[in-house]
Short mmCIF file of C-alpha atoms and ligand atoms in Angstrom, two decimals:
data_model
loop_
_atom_site.label_atom_id
_atom_site.label_comp_id
_atom_site.label_asym_id
_atom_site.label_seq_id
_atom_site.Cartn_x
_atom_site.Cartn_y
_atom_site.Cartn_z
CA UNK O 8 5.48 8.26 11.73
CA UNK O 9 4.91 5.37 14.23
CA UNK O 10 5.96 6.56 17.90
CA UNK O 11 6.90 4.35 20.49
CA UNK O 12 4.13 4.63 21.82
CA UNK O 13 2.40 2.58 18.86
CA UNK O 14 4.95 0.04 18.74
CA UNK O 15 4.79 -0.53 22.77
CA UNK O 16 0.27 -0.71 22.07
CA UNK O 17 1.15 -3.57 19.58
CA UNK O 18 3.65 -5.41 21.81
CA UNK O 19 0.85 -4.75 24.62
CA UNK O 20 -1.86 -6.43 22.01
CA UNK O 21 0.16 -9.14 21.16
CA UNK O 22 0.84 -9.85 24.96
CA UNK O 23 -1.87 -10.26 25.66
CA UNK O 24 -2.85 -13.29 23.38
CA UNK O 25 -0.02 -15.10 24.52
CA UNK O 26 -0.54 -17.81 27.27
CA UNK O 27 0.42 -17.35 30.84
CA UNK O 28 3.62 -19.34 31.61
CA UNK O 29 5.33 -18.76 27.75
CA UNK O 30 8.13 -17.61 26.13
CA UNK O 31 7.70 -15.67 22.71
CA UNK O 32 10.62 -15.33 20.37
CA UNK O 33 10.70 -13.12 17.26
CA UNK O 34 14.25 -12.40 15.52
CA UNK O 35 14.92 -9.56 13.41
CA UNK O 36 15.67 -10.67 9.63
CA UNK O 37 19.40 -11.81 8.68
CA UNK O 38 21.37 -10.39 6.07
CA UNK O 39 21.81 -12.18 3.09
CA UNK O 40 24.89 -12.81 0.83
CA UNK O 41 24.56 -12.05 -3.17
CA UNK O 42 27.54 -13.11 -4.12
CA UNK O 43 30.77 -13.07 -3.36
CA UNK O 44 31.84 -10.54 -0.23
CA UNK O 45 28.61 -8.67 -1.31
CA UNK O 46 24.44 -8.59 0.57
CA UNK O 47 21.77 -7.54 -0.50
CA UNK O 48 20.61 -4.53 0.74
CA UNK O 49 19.20 -5.43 4.27
CA UNK O 50 15.99 -5.08 5.39
CA UNK O 51 14.02 -5.66 8.05
CA UNK O 52 11.45 -8.44 8.77
CA UNK O 53 7.73 -7.67 8.24
CA UNK O 54 6.39 -9.14 11.71
CA UNK O 55 9.44 -7.76 13.69
CA UNK O 56 10.09 -4.28 12.44
CA UNK O 57 5.57 -4.45 13.28
CA UNK O 58 6.31 -4.67 16.75
CA UNK O 59 9.26 -2.80 17.21
CA UNK O 60 10.55 0.05 14.75
CA UNK O 61 14.29 -1.72 15.07
CA UNK O 62 16.05 -1.39 11.68
CA UNK O 63 18.86 -3.19 12.59
CA UNK O 64 20.38 -6.79 12.04
CA UNK O 65 20.96 -9.58 15.16
CA UNK O 66 18.03 -8.77 17.11
CA UNK O 67 15.46 -10.87 19.50
CA UNK O 68 12.22 -9.91 20.96
CA UNK O 69 11.39 -11.53 23.92
CA UNK O 70 8.00 -12.22 25.69
CA UNK O 71 7.92 -13.56 29.23
CA UNK O 72 4.66 -14.45 30.18
CA UNK O 73 3.87 -15.50 33.79
CA UNK O 74 0.74 -15.60 35.40
CA UNK O 75 0.02 -12.26 36.27
CA UNK O 76 2.92 -9.86 34.37
CA UNK O 77 4.36 -9.58 30.67
CA UNK O 78 8.07 -8.71 30.42
CA UNK O 79 9.81 -7.73 26.83
CA UNK O 80 12.90 -7.88 26.24
CA UNK O 81 15.08 -6.88 23.06
CA UNK O 82 18.49 -8.13 22.78
CA UNK O 83 19.86 -6.17 19.71
CA UNK O 84 24.41 -5.91 18.31
CA UNK O 85 26.87 -4.03 21.21
CA UNK O 86 28.69 -1.38 20.32
CA UNK O 87 31.99 -2.14 18.42
CA UNK O 88 34.08 0.37 16.79
CA UNK O 89 36.06 -1.37 14.11
CA UNK O 90 32.59 -3.51 12.97
CA UNK O 91 31.18 -0.05 12.53
CA UNK O 92 33.70 1.15 10.69
CA UNK O 93 32.55 -0.65 7.69
CA UNK O 94 29.04 -1.60 8.06
CA UNK O 95 27.63 1.60 9.61
CA UNK O 96 26.68 2.87 13.37
CA UNK O 97 25.14 0.17 15.59
CA UNK O 98 22.36 1.81 18.38
CA UNK O 99 23.87 -0.24 20.85
CA UNK O 100 22.23 -0.79 24.63
CA UNK O 101 22.94 2.96 26.06
CA UNK O 102 20.94 4.37 23.39
CA UNK O 103 18.17 1.68 23.23
CA UNK O 104 17.61 2.22 26.48
CA UNK O 105 16.60 5.99 25.88
CA UNK O 106 14.59 4.74 23.14
CA UNK O 107 12.42 1.68 22.88
CA UNK O 108 9.58 1.76 25.34
CA UNK O 109 10.27 -2.37 26.24
CA UNK O 110 11.48 -3.91 30.00
CA UNK O 111 14.92 -5.11 29.89
CA UNK O 112 17.36 -4.19 26.78
CA UNK O 113 21.08 -6.10 26.55
CA UNK O 114 23.09 -7.22 23.86
CA UNK O 115 23.01 -10.34 22.03
CA UNK O 116 25.95 -12.01 23.50
CA UNK O 117 23.53 -12.34 26.69
CA UNK O 118 20.75 -14.01 24.98
CA UNK O 119 21.62 -17.59 25.23
CA UNK O 120 21.89 -17.64 28.84
CA UNK O 121 18.61 -15.76 29.26
CA UNK O 122 16.87 -17.67 27.45
CA UNK O 123 17.65 -20.40 28.90
CA UNK O 124 16.34 -19.18 32.49
CA UNK O 125 12.79 -17.79 30.44
CA UNK O 126 12.11 -21.60 29.30
CA UNK O 127 12.77 -23.09 32.60
CA UNK O 128 9.45 -24.42 34.41
CA UNK O 129 7.59 -22.73 31.19
CA UNK O 130 4.86 -24.95 29.13
CA UNK O 131 4.55 -22.95 26.09
CA UNK O 132 7.24 -21.46 23.50
CA UNK O 133 5.68 -18.82 20.18
CA UNK O 134 7.97 -18.73 17.99
CA UNK O 135 8.15 -18.07 13.71
CA UNK O 136 8.19 -21.75 13.38
CA UNK O 137 8.04 -21.61 9.88
CA UNK O 138 10.95 -19.95 9.14
CA UNK O 139 14.45 -22.24 8.27
CA UNK O 140 16.54 -19.17 10.54
CA UNK O 141 19.00 -21.18 12.43
CA UNK O 142 18.11 -19.46 15.24
CA UNK O 143 15.05 -20.39 16.19
CA UNK O 144 15.69 -24.32 15.32
CA UNK O 145 18.59 -23.93 18.06
CA UNK O 146 15.64 -22.18 20.88
CA UNK O 147 13.09 -25.29 19.84
CA UNK O 148 15.70 -27.41 20.67
CA UNK O 149 16.98 -25.56 24.15
CA UNK O 150 13.37 -25.64 24.92
CA UNK O 151 13.27 -29.62 26.71
CA UNK O 152 10.61 -28.85 29.05
CA UNK O 153 8.28 -27.19 26.57
CA UNK O 154 4.95 -29.51 25.56
CA UNK O 155 3.77 -26.55 23.15
CA UNK O 156 4.42 -24.76 20.80
CA UNK O 157 2.87 -22.53 18.42
CA UNK O 158 3.57 -19.81 15.95
CA UNK O 159 3.87 -16.20 16.78
CA UNK O 160 3.56 -14.63 13.72
CA UNK O 161 -0.14 -15.85 12.81
CA UNK O 162 -0.90 -13.52 16.05
CA UNK O 163 1.11 -10.51 14.45
CA UNK O 164 -0.16 -11.41 11.13
CA UNK O 165 -3.91 -10.76 12.01
CA UNK O 166 -3.30 -7.64 14.03
CA UNK O 167 -1.29 -6.49 10.78
CA UNK O 168 -4.81 -6.83 8.99
CA UNK O 169 -6.33 -3.55 10.23
CA UNK O 170 -4.04 -0.30 9.60
CA UNK O 171 -3.56 1.94 12.10
CA UNK O 172 -4.24 6.29 11.25
CA UNK O 173 -0.09 6.56 11.42
CA UNK O 174 -0.17 3.61 8.65
CA UNK O 175 -2.81 5.14 6.82
CA UNK O 176 0.08 8.35 6.76
CA UNK O 177 2.48 7.03 5.58
CA UNK O 178 1.47 4.12 2.53
CA UNK O 179 -0.28 7.48 2.03
CA UNK O 180 3.14 8.78 0.94
CA UNK O 181 4.46 5.81 -0.36
CA UNK O 182 1.58 6.10 -3.13
CA UNK O 183 1.90 9.63 -3.35
CA UNK O 184 5.67 9.34 -4.82
CA UNK O 185 4.68 5.93 -6.59
CA UNK O 186 1.75 8.77 -8.61
CA UNK O 187 4.94 11.45 -9.65
CA UNK O 188 6.25 8.22 -10.54
CA UNK O 189 3.98 6.88 -12.49
CA UNK O 190 3.40 10.37 -14.00
CA UNK O 191 6.84 11.01 -15.08
CA UNK O 192 7.03 7.42 -17.01
CA UNK O 193 3.67 9.17 -18.61
CA UNK O 194 5.65 12.30 -19.89
CA UNK O 195 8.94 10.56 -20.53
CA UNK O 196 9.84 10.19 -23.77
CA UNK O 197 9.64 6.37 -24.56
CA UNK O 198 10.03 5.30 -28.28
CA UNK O 199 13.53 3.28 -29.23
CA UNK O 200 14.21 3.70 -25.68
CA UNK O 201 14.73 0.33 -23.38
CA UNK O 202 12.02 -0.77 -20.68
CA UNK O 203 15.06 -0.15 -18.28
CA UNK O 204 15.58 3.40 -19.03
CA UNK O 205 12.08 4.08 -18.53
CA UNK O 206 12.56 2.02 -15.30
CA UNK O 207 15.33 3.82 -14.15
CA UNK O 208 13.29 7.28 -14.59
CA UNK O 209 10.28 5.76 -12.48
CA UNK O 210 12.98 4.55 -9.91
CA UNK O 211 14.75 7.98 -9.83
CA UNK O 212 11.47 9.66 -8.67
CA UNK O 213 11.14 6.88 -6.01
CA UNK O 214 14.63 7.57 -4.46
CA UNK O 215 14.89 11.55 -4.99
CA UNK O 216 11.53 11.71 -2.83
CA UNK O 217 12.84 9.65 0.13
CA UNK O 218 11.61 6.17 -0.90
CA UNK O 219 14.83 4.22 -1.15
CA UNK O 220 13.85 0.91 -2.07
CA UNK O 221 11.00 -0.32 -4.40
CA UNK O 222 8.49 -2.59 -2.77
CA UNK O 223 8.86 -5.59 -5.06
CA UNK O 224 10.95 -5.28 -8.54
CA UNK O 225 9.13 -2.82 -11.23
CA UNK O 226 7.59 -4.52 -14.42
CA UNK O 227 7.97 -2.04 -17.24
CA UNK O 228 6.36 -4.46 -20.18
CA UNK O 229 5.90 -3.25 -23.72
CA UNK O 230 4.12 -4.84 -26.33
CA UNK O 231 3.66 -8.80 -25.84
CA UNK O 232 5.68 -8.68 -22.94
CA UNK O 233 2.54 -6.90 -20.72
CA UNK O 234 1.52 -10.85 -21.15
CA UNK O 235 4.34 -13.01 -18.99
CA UNK O 236 2.76 -11.83 -15.45
CA UNK O 237 6.07 -11.22 -13.95
CA UNK O 238 8.13 -9.92 -16.76
CA UNK O 239 11.04 -8.20 -15.04
CA UNK O 240 13.92 -8.28 -17.67
CA UNK O 241 12.71 -4.69 -18.81
CA UNK O 242 15.04 -4.99 -21.34
CA UNK O 243 13.06 -4.60 -25.16
CA UNK O 244 12.55 -1.60 -26.68
CA UNK O 245 9.79 0.13 -26.26
CA UNK O 246 8.12 0.77 -30.02
CA UNK O 247 5.34 3.29 -31.60
CA UNK O 248 1.93 1.91 -31.56
CA UNK O 249 2.37 -0.73 -28.12
CA UNK O 250 1.58 -0.20 -24.72
CA UNK O 251 3.90 -0.58 -22.03
CA UNK O 252 2.47 -1.95 -18.59
CA UNK O 253 4.08 -0.56 -15.64
CA UNK O 254 3.72 -2.01 -12.48
CA UNK O 255 5.83 -0.68 -10.16
CA UNK O 256 5.12 1.11 -6.01
CA UNK O 257 7.73 2.22 -3.98
CA UNK O 258 8.51 1.02 -0.18
CA UNK O 259 8.98 4.54 2.33
CA UNK O 260 9.50 3.60 5.61
CA UNK O 261 8.90 0.11 4.94
CA UNK O 262 5.47 0.40 3.83
CA UNK O 263 4.39 -0.70 0.19
CA UNK O 264 2.48 0.54 -2.96
CA UNK O 265 1.49 -1.33 -5.86
CA UNK O 266 0.39 0.68 -8.73
CA UNK O 267 -0.42 -0.58 -12.41
CA UNK O 268 -0.90 1.45 -15.15
CA UNK O 269 -1.06 1.11 -18.92
CA UNK O 270 0.42 3.43 -21.44
CA UNK O 271 0.38 3.83 -24.59
CA UNK O 272 4.49 4.28 -25.61
CA UNK O 273 3.64 7.50 -28.05
CA UNK O 274 1.01 8.90 -25.98
CA UNK O 275 -1.99 8.15 -27.98
CA UNK O 276 -4.09 5.18 -27.45
CA UNK O 277 -5.58 3.35 -30.81
CA UNK O 278 -8.87 2.54 -31.11
CA UNK O 279 -8.87 -1.24 -30.23
CA UNK O 280 -6.32 -0.77 -27.26
CA UNK O 281 -9.10 2.33 -26.37
CA UNK O 282 -11.68 -0.92 -26.69
CA UNK O 283 -9.84 -3.26 -24.23
CA UNK O 284 -8.35 -0.80 -21.79
CA UNK O 285 -12.37 0.42 -21.35
CA UNK O 286 -13.01 -3.80 -19.84
CA UNK O 287 -10.76 -3.01 -17.72
CA UNK O 288 -11.00 0.59 -16.54
CA UNK O 289 -15.06 0.08 -16.14
CA UNK O 290 -14.24 -3.16 -14.42
CA UNK O 291 -11.29 -1.73 -12.24
CA UNK O 292 -14.51 1.15 -11.48
CA UNK O 293 -17.87 -1.18 -10.40
CA UNK O 294 -15.25 -3.50 -8.66
CA UNK O 295 -13.76 -0.81 -6.60
CA UNK O 296 -17.34 1.03 -5.91
CA UNK O 297 -18.70 -2.36 -4.30
CA UNK O 298 -15.95 -1.93 -1.62
CA UNK O 299 -17.19 -1.45 2.26
CA UNK O 300 -17.25 -3.13 5.18
CA UNK O 301 -19.02 -6.28 5.40
CA UNK O 302 -17.83 -7.03 1.59
CA UNK O 303 -15.53 -10.34 0.68
CA UNK O 304 -12.74 -10.35 -1.47
CA UNK O 305 -14.78 -13.07 -3.37
CA UNK O 306 -17.57 -11.06 -3.59
CA UNK O 307 -14.82 -8.82 -5.99
CA UNK O 308 -13.09 -11.25 -7.60
CA UNK O 309 -16.81 -12.99 -8.83
CA UNK O 310 -17.76 -9.07 -9.95
CA UNK O 311 -14.40 -8.66 -11.55
CA UNK O 312 -14.74 -11.94 -13.90
CA UNK O 313 -18.27 -11.47 -14.87
CA UNK O 314 -17.63 -8.05 -16.24
CA UNK O 315 -14.39 -8.87 -17.67
CA UNK O 316 -16.06 -11.89 -19.38
CA UNK O 317 -18.78 -10.00 -20.93
CA UNK O 318 -16.61 -7.50 -21.85
CA UNK O 319 -14.44 -9.84 -23.89
CA UNK O 320 -17.33 -11.47 -25.62
CA UNK O 321 -18.46 -7.98 -26.94
CA UNK O 322 -15.75 -7.85 -28.70
CA UNK O 323 -15.32 -11.07 -29.77
CA UNK O 324 -12.32 -12.75 -27.87
CA UNK O 325 -14.37 -15.03 -26.29
CA UNK O 326 -17.68 -16.64 -27.82
CA UNK O 327 -21.17 -17.90 -25.86
CA UNK O 328 -22.79 -17.89 -22.85
CA UNK O 329 -20.40 -15.21 -20.35
CA UNK O 330 -22.26 -17.57 -17.84
CA UNK O 331 -21.05 -20.85 -19.22
CA UNK O 332 -17.81 -19.37 -19.77
CA UNK O 333 -17.22 -18.65 -16.27
CA UNK O 334 -18.92 -22.20 -15.14
CA UNK O 335 -16.55 -23.79 -17.78
CA UNK O 336 -13.25 -21.09 -16.78
CA UNK O 337 -12.77 -20.00 -20.33
CA UNK O 338 -11.89 -16.52 -18.69
CA UNK O 339 -9.03 -17.11 -16.78
CA UNK O 340 -6.74 -17.94 -20.12
CA UNK O 341 -6.76 -14.29 -20.60
CA UNK O 342 -7.23 -13.21 -16.55
CA UNK O 343 -5.52 -16.07 -14.69
CA UNK O 344 -5.17 -14.00 -11.58
CA UNK O 345 -6.83 -12.59 -8.47
CA UNK O 346 -8.70 -9.15 -8.20
CA UNK O 347 -6.16 -8.09 -5.40
CA UNK O 348 -4.15 -8.62 -2.00
CA UNK O 349 -3.82 -7.19 1.28
CA UNK O 350 -0.99 -4.49 0.80
CA UNK O 351 0.99 -3.23 4.01
CA UNK O 352 4.36 -3.84 5.59
CA UNK O 353 4.39 -6.17 2.87
CA UNK O 354 2.97 -5.86 -1.01
CA UNK O 355 1.28 -8.97 -0.80
CA UNK O 356 0.88 -8.63 3.05
CA UNK O 357 0.68 -11.77 5.07
CA UNK O 358 -2.71 -10.99 6.93
CA UNK O 359 -4.66 -14.16 6.96
CA UNK O 360 -7.48 -14.10 4.53
CA UNK O 361 -9.48 -16.84 6.35
CA UNK O 362 -10.33 -16.83 9.84
CA UNK O 363 -9.55 -19.60 12.31
CA UNK O 364 -12.70 -21.62 10.91
CA UNK O 365 -11.42 -21.22 7.61
CA UNK O 366 -14.08 -18.74 7.15
CA UNK O 367 -13.33 -16.25 4.38
CA UNK O 368 -12.38 -12.63 6.25
CA UNK O 369 -14.82 -9.84 4.99
CA UNK O 370 -13.63 -6.57 4.77
CA UNK O 371 -13.52 -4.06 7.68
CA UNK O 372 -12.53 -0.56 8.59
CA UNK O 373 -9.00 0.01 8.00
CA UNK O 374 -7.73 -3.12 5.74
CA UNK O 375 -5.68 -2.26 2.19
CA UNK O 376 -6.03 -3.60 -0.29
CA UNK O 377 -5.12 -3.61 -4.44
CA UNK O 378 -7.89 -3.82 -6.46
CA UNK O 379 -5.75 -5.38 -10.32
CA UNK O 380 -8.01 -6.71 -12.78
CA UNK O 381 -6.34 -7.45 -16.36
CA UNK O 382 -6.77 -8.82 -19.62
CA UNK O 383 -3.65 -10.59 -21.54
CA UNK O 384 -3.98 -11.58 -24.91
CA UNK O 385 -1.02 -13.18 -26.36
CA UNK O 386 0.75 -12.01 -30.55
CA UNK O 387 0.09 -15.57 -31.70
CA UNK O 388 -3.49 -16.17 -30.49
CA UNK O 389 -5.31 -16.82 -33.57
CA UNK O 390 -8.83 -17.43 -31.65
CA UNK O 391 -8.54 -13.56 -30.77
CA UNK O 392 -9.19 -10.64 -33.39
CA UNK O 393 -6.07 -9.52 -34.76
CA UNK O 394 -6.12 -5.88 -33.47
CA UNK O 395 -6.49 -7.46 -29.91
CA UNK O 396 -3.62 -10.08 -30.01
CA UNK O 397 -0.18 -8.95 -28.27
CA UNK O 398 -2.19 -6.51 -25.83
CA UNK O 399 -1.51 -6.93 -21.75
CA UNK O 400 -3.35 -4.76 -20.10
CA UNK O 401 -3.38 -4.33 -16.17
CA UNK O 402 -4.75 -1.34 -13.91
CA UNK O 403 -4.02 -1.56 -10.19
CA UNK O 404 -5.19 1.13 -7.41
CA UNK O 405 -4.51 0.66 -3.76
CA UNK O 406 -7.71 0.99 -2.11
CA UNK O 407 -8.31 1.57 1.44
CA UNK O 408 -12.20 0.12 3.52
CA UNK O 409 -13.61 2.98 4.95
CA UNK O 410 -16.55 3.30 7.74
CA UNK O 411 -19.23 3.62 4.69
CA UNK O 412 -17.20 2.66 1.96
CA UNK O 413 -13.65 3.04 0.84
CA UNK O 414 -11.01 5.24 -0.91
CA UNK O 415 -8.98 4.88 -3.11
CA UNK O 416 -5.72 6.05 -2.07
CA UNK O 417 -3.97 6.24 -5.56
CA UNK O 418 -6.89 8.49 -7.49
CA UNK O 419 -4.62 11.04 -8.51
CA UNK O 420 -2.99 8.66 -10.84
CA UNK O 421 -4.09 9.64 -14.48
CA UNK O 422 -6.12 6.48 -15.31
CA UNK O 423 -8.87 6.88 -18.15
CA UNK O 424 -8.15 7.15 -21.43
CA UNK O 425 -8.43 11.24 -21.29
CA UNK O 426 -6.52 11.50 -18.19
CA UNK O 427 -3.40 9.45 -19.62
CA UNK O 428 -3.25 10.90 -23.08
CA UNK O 429 -3.14 14.71 -21.15
CA UNK O 430 -0.05 13.40 -18.67
CA UNK O 431 1.57 11.91 -21.85
CA UNK O 432 2.12 14.65 -23.94
CA UNK O 433 5.80 16.14 -23.20
N1 LIG P 648 3.20 -5.98 -8.53
C1 LIG P 648 2.63 -7.28 -7.76
C2 LIG P 648 0.95 -7.09 -7.75
O1 LIG P 648 0.62 -6.48 -8.43
O2 LIG P 648 1.07 -7.98 -7.28
MN1 MN P 649 -0.81 -5.89 -6.83
MN1 MN P 650 0.93 -4.63 -8.77
#
């Protein structure tokens, strides 16, 4: 659980980065229409949530920084019995004052008048400048005397790069739920069923354990569909002898997990599947072993490319010297994506990869990233030995960078051929 003190500490840290004589404005997410009279489930903007822990829409957080003081103000929806009857309870100003450690709280109706006052005589305005949100545009229009505009979310996203102990606790909980879901998928009967039936079992496990949402649309891709990286149709029937690539992770209390396992539909890998699987598993284990503070993501990427390419040469998928193959980007045909990404409030966390001088940020204690090598071989690829065609394999874990190395947060999910075969036994 993240305490109100921790949210306050985050706001204090952000406020210190703002110039004197500035106003910072951050808006909550807006509701998005799905079709007539229906909306997508509301999810708070990750940066707004990071600073407030507040889940309601129609809210605004404002920083007013003078020479020797900072004021934080939260605007939120006023209580409205009639609207609450339809859309659920609102916290309201009175209760919000008991909860949030901000300096002042008003209703959203007061925002327009207040922001005018805050902006008077200020030099700088910080907001989410890249957003298409109409509210941002309106505030920018009102800021007539302001000469300098800056993007507040860049500061927030830098802060999000290093996870606190309480954030890691929540990610651990998300991973534990996702662990149960992947093990359920391994146990489940798959042959003759649709991929979406397996997806339903995975997501049942998410919801049953208090994770109301997935962190991204689950991929349940059997056979050749695994070679479509963002396959989410999940509507094929799983066939005896095929592999099923499952990339599924729940979101728990706003924090993501992102796990991929590739498992046999019938519970047992074929010889060819084992051979290909062991190239990817060996790569993943070796890359994870490299993780410690100071190492760069590009080092991990390079290592993955070497190991996957060597493995493909050994299996006759690529022919030639592995260094030449990499130089000529021949491996990209089968390994087209990156080795991993930051993970946190967003599955692809919006924390930066480059510092202010555009140099790559090395790993530091408290960062969380995925490691997800894969190989994807189309069923019609005549350049590849027949037995490997139509197989797509990815293995993905969530890794915390520690003082001297790493902790694989998803270490508990069956991953070796033997572990997966054992878990698959009904
Ligand atoms: N599930 C999205 C990804 O692996 O990046
Ligand atoms: Mn991922
Ligand atoms: Mn994934």
